[in-house]
CSV table of C-alpha atoms in Angstrom, one decimal:
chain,number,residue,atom,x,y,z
A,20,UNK,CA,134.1,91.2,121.3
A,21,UNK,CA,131.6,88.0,121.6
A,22,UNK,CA,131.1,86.2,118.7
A,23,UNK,CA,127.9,86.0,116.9
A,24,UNK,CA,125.7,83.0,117.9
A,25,UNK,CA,124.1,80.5,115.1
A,26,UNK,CA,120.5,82.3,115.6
A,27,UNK,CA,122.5,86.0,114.6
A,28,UNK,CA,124.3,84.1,111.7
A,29,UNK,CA,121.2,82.4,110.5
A,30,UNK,CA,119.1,85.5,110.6
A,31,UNK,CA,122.0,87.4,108.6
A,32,UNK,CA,122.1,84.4,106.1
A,33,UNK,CA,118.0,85.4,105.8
A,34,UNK,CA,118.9,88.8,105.1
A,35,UNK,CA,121.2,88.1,102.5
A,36,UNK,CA,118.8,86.3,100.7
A,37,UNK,CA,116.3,89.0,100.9
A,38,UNK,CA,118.5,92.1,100.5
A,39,UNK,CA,119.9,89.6,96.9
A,40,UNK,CA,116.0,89.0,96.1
A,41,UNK,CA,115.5,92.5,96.4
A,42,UNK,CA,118.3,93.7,93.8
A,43,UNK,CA,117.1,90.9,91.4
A,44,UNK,CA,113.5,93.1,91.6
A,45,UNK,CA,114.9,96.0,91.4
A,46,UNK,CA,117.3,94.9,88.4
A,47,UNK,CA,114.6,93.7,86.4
A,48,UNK,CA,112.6,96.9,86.9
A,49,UNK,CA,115.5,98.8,85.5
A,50,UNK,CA,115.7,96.7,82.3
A,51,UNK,CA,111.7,96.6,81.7
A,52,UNK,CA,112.1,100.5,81.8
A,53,UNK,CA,114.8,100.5,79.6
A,54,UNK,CA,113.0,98.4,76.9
A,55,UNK,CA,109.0,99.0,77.7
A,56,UNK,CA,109.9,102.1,74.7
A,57,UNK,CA,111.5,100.0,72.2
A,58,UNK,CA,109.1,97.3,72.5
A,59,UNK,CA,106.3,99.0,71.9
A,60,UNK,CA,107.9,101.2,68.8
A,61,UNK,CA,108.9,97.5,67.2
A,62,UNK,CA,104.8,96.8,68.2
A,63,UNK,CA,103.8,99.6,66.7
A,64,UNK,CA,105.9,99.9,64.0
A,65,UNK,CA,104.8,96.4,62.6
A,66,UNK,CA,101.0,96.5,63.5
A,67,UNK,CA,100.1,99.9,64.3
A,68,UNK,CA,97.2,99.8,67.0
A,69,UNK,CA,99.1,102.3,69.2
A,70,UNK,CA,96.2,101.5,72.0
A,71,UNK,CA,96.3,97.7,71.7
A,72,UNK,CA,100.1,97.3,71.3
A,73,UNK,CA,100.2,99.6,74.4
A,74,UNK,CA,98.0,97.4,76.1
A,75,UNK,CA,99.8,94.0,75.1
A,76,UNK,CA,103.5,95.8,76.6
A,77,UNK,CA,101.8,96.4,79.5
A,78,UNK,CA,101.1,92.7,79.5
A,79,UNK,CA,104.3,91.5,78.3
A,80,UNK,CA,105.9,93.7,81.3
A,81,UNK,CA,103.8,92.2,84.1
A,82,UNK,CA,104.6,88.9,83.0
A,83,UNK,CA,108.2,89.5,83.2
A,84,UNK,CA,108.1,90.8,86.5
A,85,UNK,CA,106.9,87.9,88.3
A,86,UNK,CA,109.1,85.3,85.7
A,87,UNK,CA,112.1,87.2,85.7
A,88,UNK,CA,113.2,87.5,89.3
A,89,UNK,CA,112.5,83.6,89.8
A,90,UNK,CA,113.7,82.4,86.6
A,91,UNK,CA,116.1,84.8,85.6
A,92,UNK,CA,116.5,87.2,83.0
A,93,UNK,CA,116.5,86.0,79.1
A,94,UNK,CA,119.5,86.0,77.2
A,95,UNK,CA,118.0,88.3,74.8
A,96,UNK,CA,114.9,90.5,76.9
A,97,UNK,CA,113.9,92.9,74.4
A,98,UNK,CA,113.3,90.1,72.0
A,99,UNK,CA,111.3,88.5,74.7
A,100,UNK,CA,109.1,91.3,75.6
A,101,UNK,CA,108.4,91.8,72.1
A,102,UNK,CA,107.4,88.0,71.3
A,103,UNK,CA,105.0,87.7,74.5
A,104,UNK,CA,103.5,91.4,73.5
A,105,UNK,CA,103.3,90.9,70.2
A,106,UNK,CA,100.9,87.2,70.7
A,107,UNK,CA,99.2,89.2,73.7
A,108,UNK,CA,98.6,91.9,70.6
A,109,UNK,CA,97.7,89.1,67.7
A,110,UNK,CA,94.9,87.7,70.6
A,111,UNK,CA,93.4,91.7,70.8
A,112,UNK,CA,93.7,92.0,67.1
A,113,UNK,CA,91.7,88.7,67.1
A,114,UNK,CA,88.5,89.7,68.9
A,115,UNK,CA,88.3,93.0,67.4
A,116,UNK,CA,88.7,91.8,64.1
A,117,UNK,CA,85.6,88.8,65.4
A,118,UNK,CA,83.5,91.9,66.1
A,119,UNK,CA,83.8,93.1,63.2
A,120,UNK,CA,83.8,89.8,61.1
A,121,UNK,CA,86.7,90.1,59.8
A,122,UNK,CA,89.0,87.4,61.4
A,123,UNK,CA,91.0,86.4,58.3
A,124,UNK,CA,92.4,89.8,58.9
A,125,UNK,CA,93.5,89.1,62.1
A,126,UNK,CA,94.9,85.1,61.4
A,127,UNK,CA,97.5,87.0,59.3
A,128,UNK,CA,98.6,89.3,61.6
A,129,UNK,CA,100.4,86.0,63.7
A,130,UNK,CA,104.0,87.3,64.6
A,131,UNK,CA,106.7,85.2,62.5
A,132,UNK,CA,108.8,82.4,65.0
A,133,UNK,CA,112.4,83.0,64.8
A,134,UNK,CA,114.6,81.0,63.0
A,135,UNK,CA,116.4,78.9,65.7
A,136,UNK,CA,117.8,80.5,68.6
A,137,UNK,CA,116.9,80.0,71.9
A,138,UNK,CA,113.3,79.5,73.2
A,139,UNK,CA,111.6,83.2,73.9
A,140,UNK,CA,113.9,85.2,71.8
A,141,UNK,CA,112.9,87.0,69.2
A,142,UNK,CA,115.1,88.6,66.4
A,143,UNK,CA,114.8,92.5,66.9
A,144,UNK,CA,114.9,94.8,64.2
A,145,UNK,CA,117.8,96.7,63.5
A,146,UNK,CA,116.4,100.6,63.3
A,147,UNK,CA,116.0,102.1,66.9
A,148,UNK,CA,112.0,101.8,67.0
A,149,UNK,CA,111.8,104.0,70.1
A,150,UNK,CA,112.9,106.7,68.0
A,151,UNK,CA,110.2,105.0,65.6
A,152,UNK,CA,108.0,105.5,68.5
A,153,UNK,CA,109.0,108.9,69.2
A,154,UNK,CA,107.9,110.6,65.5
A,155,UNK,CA,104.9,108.4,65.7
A,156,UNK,CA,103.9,110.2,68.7
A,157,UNK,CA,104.1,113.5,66.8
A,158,UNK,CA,101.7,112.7,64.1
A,159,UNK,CA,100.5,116.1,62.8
A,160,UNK,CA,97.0,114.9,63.2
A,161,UNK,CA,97.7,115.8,67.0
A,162,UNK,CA,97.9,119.0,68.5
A,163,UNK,CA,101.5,120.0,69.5
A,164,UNK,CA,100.4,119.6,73.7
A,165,UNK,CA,98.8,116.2,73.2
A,166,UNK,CA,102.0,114.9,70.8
A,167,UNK,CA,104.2,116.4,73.9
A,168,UNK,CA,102.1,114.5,76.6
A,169,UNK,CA,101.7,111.3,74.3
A,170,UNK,CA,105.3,111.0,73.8
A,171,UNK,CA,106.4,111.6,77.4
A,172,UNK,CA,104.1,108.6,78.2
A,173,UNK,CA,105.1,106.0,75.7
A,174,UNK,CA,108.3,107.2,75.3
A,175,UNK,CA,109.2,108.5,78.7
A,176,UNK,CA,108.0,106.3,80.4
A,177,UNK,CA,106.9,109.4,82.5
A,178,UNK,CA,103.4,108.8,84.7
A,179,UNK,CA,100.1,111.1,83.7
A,180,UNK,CA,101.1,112.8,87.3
A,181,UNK,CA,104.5,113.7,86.3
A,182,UNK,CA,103.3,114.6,83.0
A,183,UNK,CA,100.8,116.9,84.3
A,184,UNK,CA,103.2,119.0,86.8
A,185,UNK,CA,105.8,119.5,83.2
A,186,UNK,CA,103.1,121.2,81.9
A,187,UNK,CA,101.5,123.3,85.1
A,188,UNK,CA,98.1,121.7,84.4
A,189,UNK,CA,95.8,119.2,86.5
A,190,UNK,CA,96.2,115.5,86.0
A,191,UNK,CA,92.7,114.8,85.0
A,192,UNK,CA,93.4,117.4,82.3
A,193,UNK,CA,96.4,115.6,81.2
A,194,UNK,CA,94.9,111.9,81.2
A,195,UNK,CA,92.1,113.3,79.4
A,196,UNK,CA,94.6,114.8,76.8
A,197,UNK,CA,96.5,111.0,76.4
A,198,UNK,CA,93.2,109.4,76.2
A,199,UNK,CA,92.0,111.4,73.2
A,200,UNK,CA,95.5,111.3,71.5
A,201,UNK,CA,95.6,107.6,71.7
A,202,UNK,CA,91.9,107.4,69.9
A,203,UNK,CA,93.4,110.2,67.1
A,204,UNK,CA,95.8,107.7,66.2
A,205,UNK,CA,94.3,104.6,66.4
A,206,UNK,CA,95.4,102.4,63.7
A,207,UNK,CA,97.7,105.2,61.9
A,208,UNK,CA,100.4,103.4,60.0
A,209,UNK,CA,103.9,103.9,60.7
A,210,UNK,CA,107.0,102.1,59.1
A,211,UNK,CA,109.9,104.7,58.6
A,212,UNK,CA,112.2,106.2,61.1
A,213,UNK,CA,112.0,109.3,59.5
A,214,UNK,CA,108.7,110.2,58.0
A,215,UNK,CA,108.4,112.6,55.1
A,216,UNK,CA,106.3,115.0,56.9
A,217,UNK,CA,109.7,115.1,59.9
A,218,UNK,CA,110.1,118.9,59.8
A,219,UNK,CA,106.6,118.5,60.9
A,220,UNK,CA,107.0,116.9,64.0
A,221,UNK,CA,111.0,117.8,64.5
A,222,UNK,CA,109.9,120.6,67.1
A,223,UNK,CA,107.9,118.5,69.1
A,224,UNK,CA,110.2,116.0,68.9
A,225,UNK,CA,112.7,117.9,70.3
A,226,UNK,CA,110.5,119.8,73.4
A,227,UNK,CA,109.6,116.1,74.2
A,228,UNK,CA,113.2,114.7,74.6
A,229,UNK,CA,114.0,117.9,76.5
A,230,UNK,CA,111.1,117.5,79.1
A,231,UNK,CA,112.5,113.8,79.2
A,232,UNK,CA,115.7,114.9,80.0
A,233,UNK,CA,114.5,117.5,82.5
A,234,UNK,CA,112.7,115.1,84.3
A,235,UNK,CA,115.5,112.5,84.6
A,236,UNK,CA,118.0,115.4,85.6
A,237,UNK,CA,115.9,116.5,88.5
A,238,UNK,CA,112.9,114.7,89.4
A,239,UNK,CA,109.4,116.4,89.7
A,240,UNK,CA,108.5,113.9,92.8
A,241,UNK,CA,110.0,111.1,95.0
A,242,UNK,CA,112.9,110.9,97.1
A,243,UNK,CA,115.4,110.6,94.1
A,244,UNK,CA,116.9,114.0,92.9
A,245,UNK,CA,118.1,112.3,89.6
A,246,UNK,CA,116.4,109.6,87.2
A,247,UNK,CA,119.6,108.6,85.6
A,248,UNK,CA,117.6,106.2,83.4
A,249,UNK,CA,115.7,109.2,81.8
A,250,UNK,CA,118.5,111.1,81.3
A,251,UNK,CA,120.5,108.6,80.2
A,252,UNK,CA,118.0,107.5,77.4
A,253,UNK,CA,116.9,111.3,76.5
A,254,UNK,CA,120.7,111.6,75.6
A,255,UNK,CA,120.9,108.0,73.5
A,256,UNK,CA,118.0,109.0,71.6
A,257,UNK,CA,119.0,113.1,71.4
A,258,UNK,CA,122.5,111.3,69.6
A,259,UNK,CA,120.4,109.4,67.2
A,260,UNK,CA,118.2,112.0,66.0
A,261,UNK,CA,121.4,114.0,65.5
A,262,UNK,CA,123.0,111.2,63.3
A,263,UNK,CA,119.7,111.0,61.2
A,264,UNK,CA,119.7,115.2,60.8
A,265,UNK,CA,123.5,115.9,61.2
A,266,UNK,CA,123.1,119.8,59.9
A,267,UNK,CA,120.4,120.4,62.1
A,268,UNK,CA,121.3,123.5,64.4
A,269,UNK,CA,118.5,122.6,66.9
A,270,UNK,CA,119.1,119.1,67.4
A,271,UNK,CA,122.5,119.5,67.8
A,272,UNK,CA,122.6,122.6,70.3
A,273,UNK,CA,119.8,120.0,72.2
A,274,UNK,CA,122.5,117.6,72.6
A,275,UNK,CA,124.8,119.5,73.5
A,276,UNK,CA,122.8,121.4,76.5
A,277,UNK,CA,122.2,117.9,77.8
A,278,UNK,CA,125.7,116.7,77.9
A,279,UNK,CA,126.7,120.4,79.7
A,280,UNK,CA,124.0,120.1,81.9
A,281,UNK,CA,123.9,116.2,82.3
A,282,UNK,CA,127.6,116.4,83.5
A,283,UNK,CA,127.2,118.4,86.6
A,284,UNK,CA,125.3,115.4,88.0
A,285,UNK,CA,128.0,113.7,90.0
A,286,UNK,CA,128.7,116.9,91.8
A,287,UNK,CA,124.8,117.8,92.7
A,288,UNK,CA,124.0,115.3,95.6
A,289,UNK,CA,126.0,115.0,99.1
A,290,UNK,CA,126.8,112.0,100.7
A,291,UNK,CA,123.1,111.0,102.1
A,292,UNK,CA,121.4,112.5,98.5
A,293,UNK,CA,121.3,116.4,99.9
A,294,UNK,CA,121.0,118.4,96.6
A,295,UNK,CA,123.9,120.8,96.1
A,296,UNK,CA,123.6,124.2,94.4
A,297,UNK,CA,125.4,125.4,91.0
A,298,UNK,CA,127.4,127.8,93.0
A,299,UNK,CA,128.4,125.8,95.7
A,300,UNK,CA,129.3,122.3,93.8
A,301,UNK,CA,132.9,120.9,93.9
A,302,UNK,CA,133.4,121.6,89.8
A,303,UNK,CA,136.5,119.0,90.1
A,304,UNK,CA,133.7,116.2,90.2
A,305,UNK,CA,131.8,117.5,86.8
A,306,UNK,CA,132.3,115.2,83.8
A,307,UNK,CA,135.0,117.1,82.0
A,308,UNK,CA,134.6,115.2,78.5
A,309,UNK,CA,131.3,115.8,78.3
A,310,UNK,CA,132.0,119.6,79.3
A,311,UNK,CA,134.3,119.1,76.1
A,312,UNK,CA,132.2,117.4,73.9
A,313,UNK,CA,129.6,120.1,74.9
A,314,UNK,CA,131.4,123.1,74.4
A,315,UNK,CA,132.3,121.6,70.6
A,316,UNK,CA,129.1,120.9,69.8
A,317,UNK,CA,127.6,124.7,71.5
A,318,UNK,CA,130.4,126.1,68.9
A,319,UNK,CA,128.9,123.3,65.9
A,320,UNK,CA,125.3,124.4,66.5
A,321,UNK,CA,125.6,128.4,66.5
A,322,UNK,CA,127.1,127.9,63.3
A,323,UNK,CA,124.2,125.9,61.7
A,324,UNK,CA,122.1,128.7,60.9
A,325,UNK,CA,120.2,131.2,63.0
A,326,UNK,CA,120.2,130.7,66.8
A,327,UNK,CA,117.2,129.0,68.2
A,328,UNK,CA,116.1,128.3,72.1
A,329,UNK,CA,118.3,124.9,72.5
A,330,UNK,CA,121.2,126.7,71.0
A,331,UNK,CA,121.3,129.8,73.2
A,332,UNK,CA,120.2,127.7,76.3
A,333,UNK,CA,123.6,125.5,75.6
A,334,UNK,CA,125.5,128.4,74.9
A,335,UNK,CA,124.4,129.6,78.9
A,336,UNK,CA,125.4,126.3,80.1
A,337,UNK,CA,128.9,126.1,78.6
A,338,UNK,CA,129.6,129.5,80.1
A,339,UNK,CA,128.6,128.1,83.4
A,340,UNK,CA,130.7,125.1,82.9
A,341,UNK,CA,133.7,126.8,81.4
A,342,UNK,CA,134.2,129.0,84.5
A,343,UNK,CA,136.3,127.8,87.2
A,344,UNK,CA,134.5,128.9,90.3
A,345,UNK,CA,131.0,130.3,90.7
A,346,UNK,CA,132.6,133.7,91.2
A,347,UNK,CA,134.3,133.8,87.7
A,348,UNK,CA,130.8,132.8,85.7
A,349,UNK,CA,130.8,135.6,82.6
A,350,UNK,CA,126.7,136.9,84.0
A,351,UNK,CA,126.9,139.5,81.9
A,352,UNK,CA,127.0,137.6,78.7
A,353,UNK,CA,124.4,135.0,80.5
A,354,UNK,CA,122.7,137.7,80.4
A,355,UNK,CA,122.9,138.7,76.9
A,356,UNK,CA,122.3,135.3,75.9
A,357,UNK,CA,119.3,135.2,78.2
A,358,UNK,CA,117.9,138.4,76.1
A,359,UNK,CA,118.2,136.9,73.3
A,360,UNK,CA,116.1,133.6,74.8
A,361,UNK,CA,113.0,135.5,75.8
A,362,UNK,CA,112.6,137.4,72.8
A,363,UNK,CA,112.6,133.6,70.9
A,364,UNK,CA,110.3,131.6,73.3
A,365,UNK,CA,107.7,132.2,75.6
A,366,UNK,CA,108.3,130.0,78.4
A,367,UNK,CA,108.1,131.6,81.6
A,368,UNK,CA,110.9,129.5,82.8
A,369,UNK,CA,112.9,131.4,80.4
A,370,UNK,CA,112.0,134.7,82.0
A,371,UNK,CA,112.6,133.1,85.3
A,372,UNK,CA,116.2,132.5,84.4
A,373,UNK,CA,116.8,135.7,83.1
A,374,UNK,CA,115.7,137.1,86.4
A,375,UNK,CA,118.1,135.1,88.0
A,376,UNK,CA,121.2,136.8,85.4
A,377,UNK,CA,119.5,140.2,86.1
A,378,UNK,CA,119.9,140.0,90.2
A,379,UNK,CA,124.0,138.7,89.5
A,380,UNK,CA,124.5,141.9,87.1
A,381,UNK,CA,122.2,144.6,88.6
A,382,UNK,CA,121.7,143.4,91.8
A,383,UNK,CA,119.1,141.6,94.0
A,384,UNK,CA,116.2,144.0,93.8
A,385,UNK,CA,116.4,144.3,89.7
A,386,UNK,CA,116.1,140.7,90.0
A,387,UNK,CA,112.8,141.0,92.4
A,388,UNK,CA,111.3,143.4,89.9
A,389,UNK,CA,111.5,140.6,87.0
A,390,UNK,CA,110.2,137.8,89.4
A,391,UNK,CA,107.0,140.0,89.8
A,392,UNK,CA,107.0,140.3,85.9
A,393,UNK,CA,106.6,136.4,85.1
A,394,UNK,CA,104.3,135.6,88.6
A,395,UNK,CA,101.0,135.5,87.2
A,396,UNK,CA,102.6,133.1,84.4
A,397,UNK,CA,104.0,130.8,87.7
A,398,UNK,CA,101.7,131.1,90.3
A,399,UNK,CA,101.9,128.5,92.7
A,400,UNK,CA,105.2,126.6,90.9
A,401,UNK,CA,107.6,126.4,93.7
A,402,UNK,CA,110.6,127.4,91.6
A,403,UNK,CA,109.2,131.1,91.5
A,404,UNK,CA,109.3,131.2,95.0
A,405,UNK,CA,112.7,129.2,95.3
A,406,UNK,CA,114.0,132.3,93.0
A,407,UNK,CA,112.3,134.8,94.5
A,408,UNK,CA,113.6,133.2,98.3
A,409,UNK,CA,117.1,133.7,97.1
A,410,UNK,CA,117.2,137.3,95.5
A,411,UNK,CA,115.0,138.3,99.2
A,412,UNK,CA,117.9,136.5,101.4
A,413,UNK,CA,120.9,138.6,99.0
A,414,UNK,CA,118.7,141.5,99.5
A,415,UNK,CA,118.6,141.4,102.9
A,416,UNK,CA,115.1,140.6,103.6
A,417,UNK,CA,115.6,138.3,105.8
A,418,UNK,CA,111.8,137.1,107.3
A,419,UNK,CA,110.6,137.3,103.6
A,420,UNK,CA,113.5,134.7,101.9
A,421,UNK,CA,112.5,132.7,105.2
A,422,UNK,CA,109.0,132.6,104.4
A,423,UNK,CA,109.4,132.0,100.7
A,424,UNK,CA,112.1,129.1,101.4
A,425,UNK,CA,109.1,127.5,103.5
A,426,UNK,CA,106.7,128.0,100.8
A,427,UNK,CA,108.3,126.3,98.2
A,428,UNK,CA,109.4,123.9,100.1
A,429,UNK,CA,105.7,123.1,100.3
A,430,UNK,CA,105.1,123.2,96.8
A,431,UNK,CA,107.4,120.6,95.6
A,432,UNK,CA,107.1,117.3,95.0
A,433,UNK,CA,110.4,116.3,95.5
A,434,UNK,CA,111.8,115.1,98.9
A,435,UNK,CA,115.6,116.1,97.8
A,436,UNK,CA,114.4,119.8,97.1
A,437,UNK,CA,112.2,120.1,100.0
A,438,UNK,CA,114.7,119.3,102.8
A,439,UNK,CA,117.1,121.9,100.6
A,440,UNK,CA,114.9,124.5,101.2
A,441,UNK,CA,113.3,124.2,104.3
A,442,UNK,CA,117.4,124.1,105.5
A,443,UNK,CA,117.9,127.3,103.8
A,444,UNK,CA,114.8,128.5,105.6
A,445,UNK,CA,116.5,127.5,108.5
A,446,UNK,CA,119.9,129.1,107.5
A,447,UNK,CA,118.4,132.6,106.8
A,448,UNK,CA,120.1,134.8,108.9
């Protein structure tokens, strides 16, 4: 073996520096999405202006991009972000209120310096404000769809596109829907964590931290199959709601299908990202305290009053993740609990699952039957024909699973599910 000369070891001294430049970017992306929420629920809580403070986060989290991989990340960040947003916010406050001749208004709107510490630090409130955030987003001046789509962007972080594909509509649709739910609540008030009118909003709240956690368990686009950061946060801020509303059968079976679900993740991606199917993932590689803590809280929530969707859905999960193989899965009561689940909601996803349980009891063709039941309700959504793929190949159709594995394949947005089924396209025998 020749050694290296002094050109090679400069250039690898090079890359170094730019392979540790690049982690510094991408670490300081991965705080500013962790704390774009909370910052703008502390914004919003103290001012109100959902549309400026917006605006002013936006501008606090530019400005730490380009500082923070040069000078390095504050000691405290969050208190940062909020001190930079919330003079970005005083200076919007400022000309509006000059419009309108009313800048003594605006003068006393100045955020308070804090008492010593460390230049750009801020002290930070003590309540979680993106939970603020979150029932502040489900004010019931707004329709149920546009406190859903509102929430997912403040709170989730999610984009209008991603936004748009959870809810099976087109993007213009969708940014038109956040645009008008911003105006409705322009300059609403908001100062507790739990409003009086919570029952209100609770069920929004709830559908929003679940499409949150959806997206972050398997992504709707890109080349990632998991946003850990998304699911990760869906679960902090599912936990919180649950210590506010303790008794709460809904919030609590929520929490406890995220953790059932959340804790298969280790086992769903092979070595180069692949995605791996429930029935063939190595189950010694699932997160078996959160299986526990899961399973304890499935059993807590059935017995907090009458069974709603996020109960029975974690009730389906545990069963999945009690079962030692793929083979011993209990699909019969799956699909009693499934039953039960349609007759509750509406979701077409719902159905889709049953159809799924029906094909494992009654066979593959019983399953086809209820796939043509929910497809005008799915048309064009790549899961349909992922489902409908699977119960053809089991049926023994073998050109029609191949061409339905191609279709969706062709439908989704996400890179990891594509490959997935275009290879079982390519496995059809």
């Amino acid at each position: 073996m020749t050694e290296p000369d002094s050109t090679a070891g400069t250039d690898r001294t090079a890359g170094t520096d730019r392979t540790a430049g690049t982690d510094r970017t991408a670490g300081t992306e991965d705080l500013l999405r962790r704390h774009a929420p909370q910052v703008l629920g502390a914004l919003v809580r103290r001012y109100g202006h959902f549309g400026l403070a917006e605006d002013a986060v936006q501008e606090a989290l530019l400005a730490a991009a380009v500082r923070w991989p040069a000078d390095g990340v504050p000691g405290n960040p969050r208190g940062w972000l909020i001190r930079v947003a919330a003079r970005r916010l005083t200076d919007l406050l400022r000309a509006e209120e000059a419009r309108r001749r009313r800048e003594e208004t605006a003068a006393a709107l100045a955020p308070p310096l804090p008492d010593g510490g460390a230049p750009g630090e801020s002290r930070v409130p003590s309540e979680d404000d993106t939970l603020t955030l979150l029932f502040l987003c489900c004010h019931p001046a707004l329709a149920p769809a546009a406190q859903i789509a509102l929430t997912l962007r403040a709170v989730g972080g999610l984009t209008t596109a991603e936004i748009a594909r959870a809810h099976l509509v087109p993007e213009p649709t969708m940014a038109q829907r956040i645009s008008r739910a911003k105006q409705r609540i322009r300059g609403v008030p908001f100062r507790q964590p739990l409003p009086e009118d919570r029952d209100q909003r609770l069920a929004a709240v709830l559908q929003v931290l679940y499409l949150i956690f959806n997206e972050g368990y398997t992504a709707t686009s890109g080349r990632a199959l998991h946003r850990a950061d998304l699911a990760r946060e869906a679960i902090r801020l599912t936990r919180r709601l649950r210590r506010l509303l303790p008794r709460e059968g809904a919030v609590t079976g929520l929490l406890a299908l995220m953790l059932l679900t959340d804790a298969r993740s280790a086992a769903r991606t092979g070595p180069r990202g692949e995605l791996i199917p429930l029935d063939e993932q190595d189950r010694g590689r699932w997160d078996r305290p959160a299986v526990e803590e899961g399973c304890a809280l499935v059993e807590e929530a059935l017995g907090q009053g009458p069974a709603g969707p996020y109960q029975l859905q974690a009730a389906i999960a545990a069963l999945h993740d009690e079962a030692g193989s793929a083979d011993a899965t209990d699909w019969p009561q799956i699909l009693g609990l499934y039953d039960l689940l349609v007759r509750l909601t509406p979701e077409p996803m719902a159905a889709l699952g049953r159809a799924v349980a029906v094909a494992m009891v009654h066979g593959p063709e019983a399953g086809l039957t209820e796939v043509a039941s929910v497809e005008d309700r799915l048309a064009g959504h790549h899961r349909l024909d992922a489902v409908r793929a699977h119960l053809l190949e089991r049926a023994g159709d073998a050109e029609g699973a191949r061409a339905a594995y191609r279709l969706a394949a062709q439908r989704t947005l996400s890179v990891p599910e594509a490959n997935y089924l275009r290879m079982r396209a390519a496995r059809v025998r």
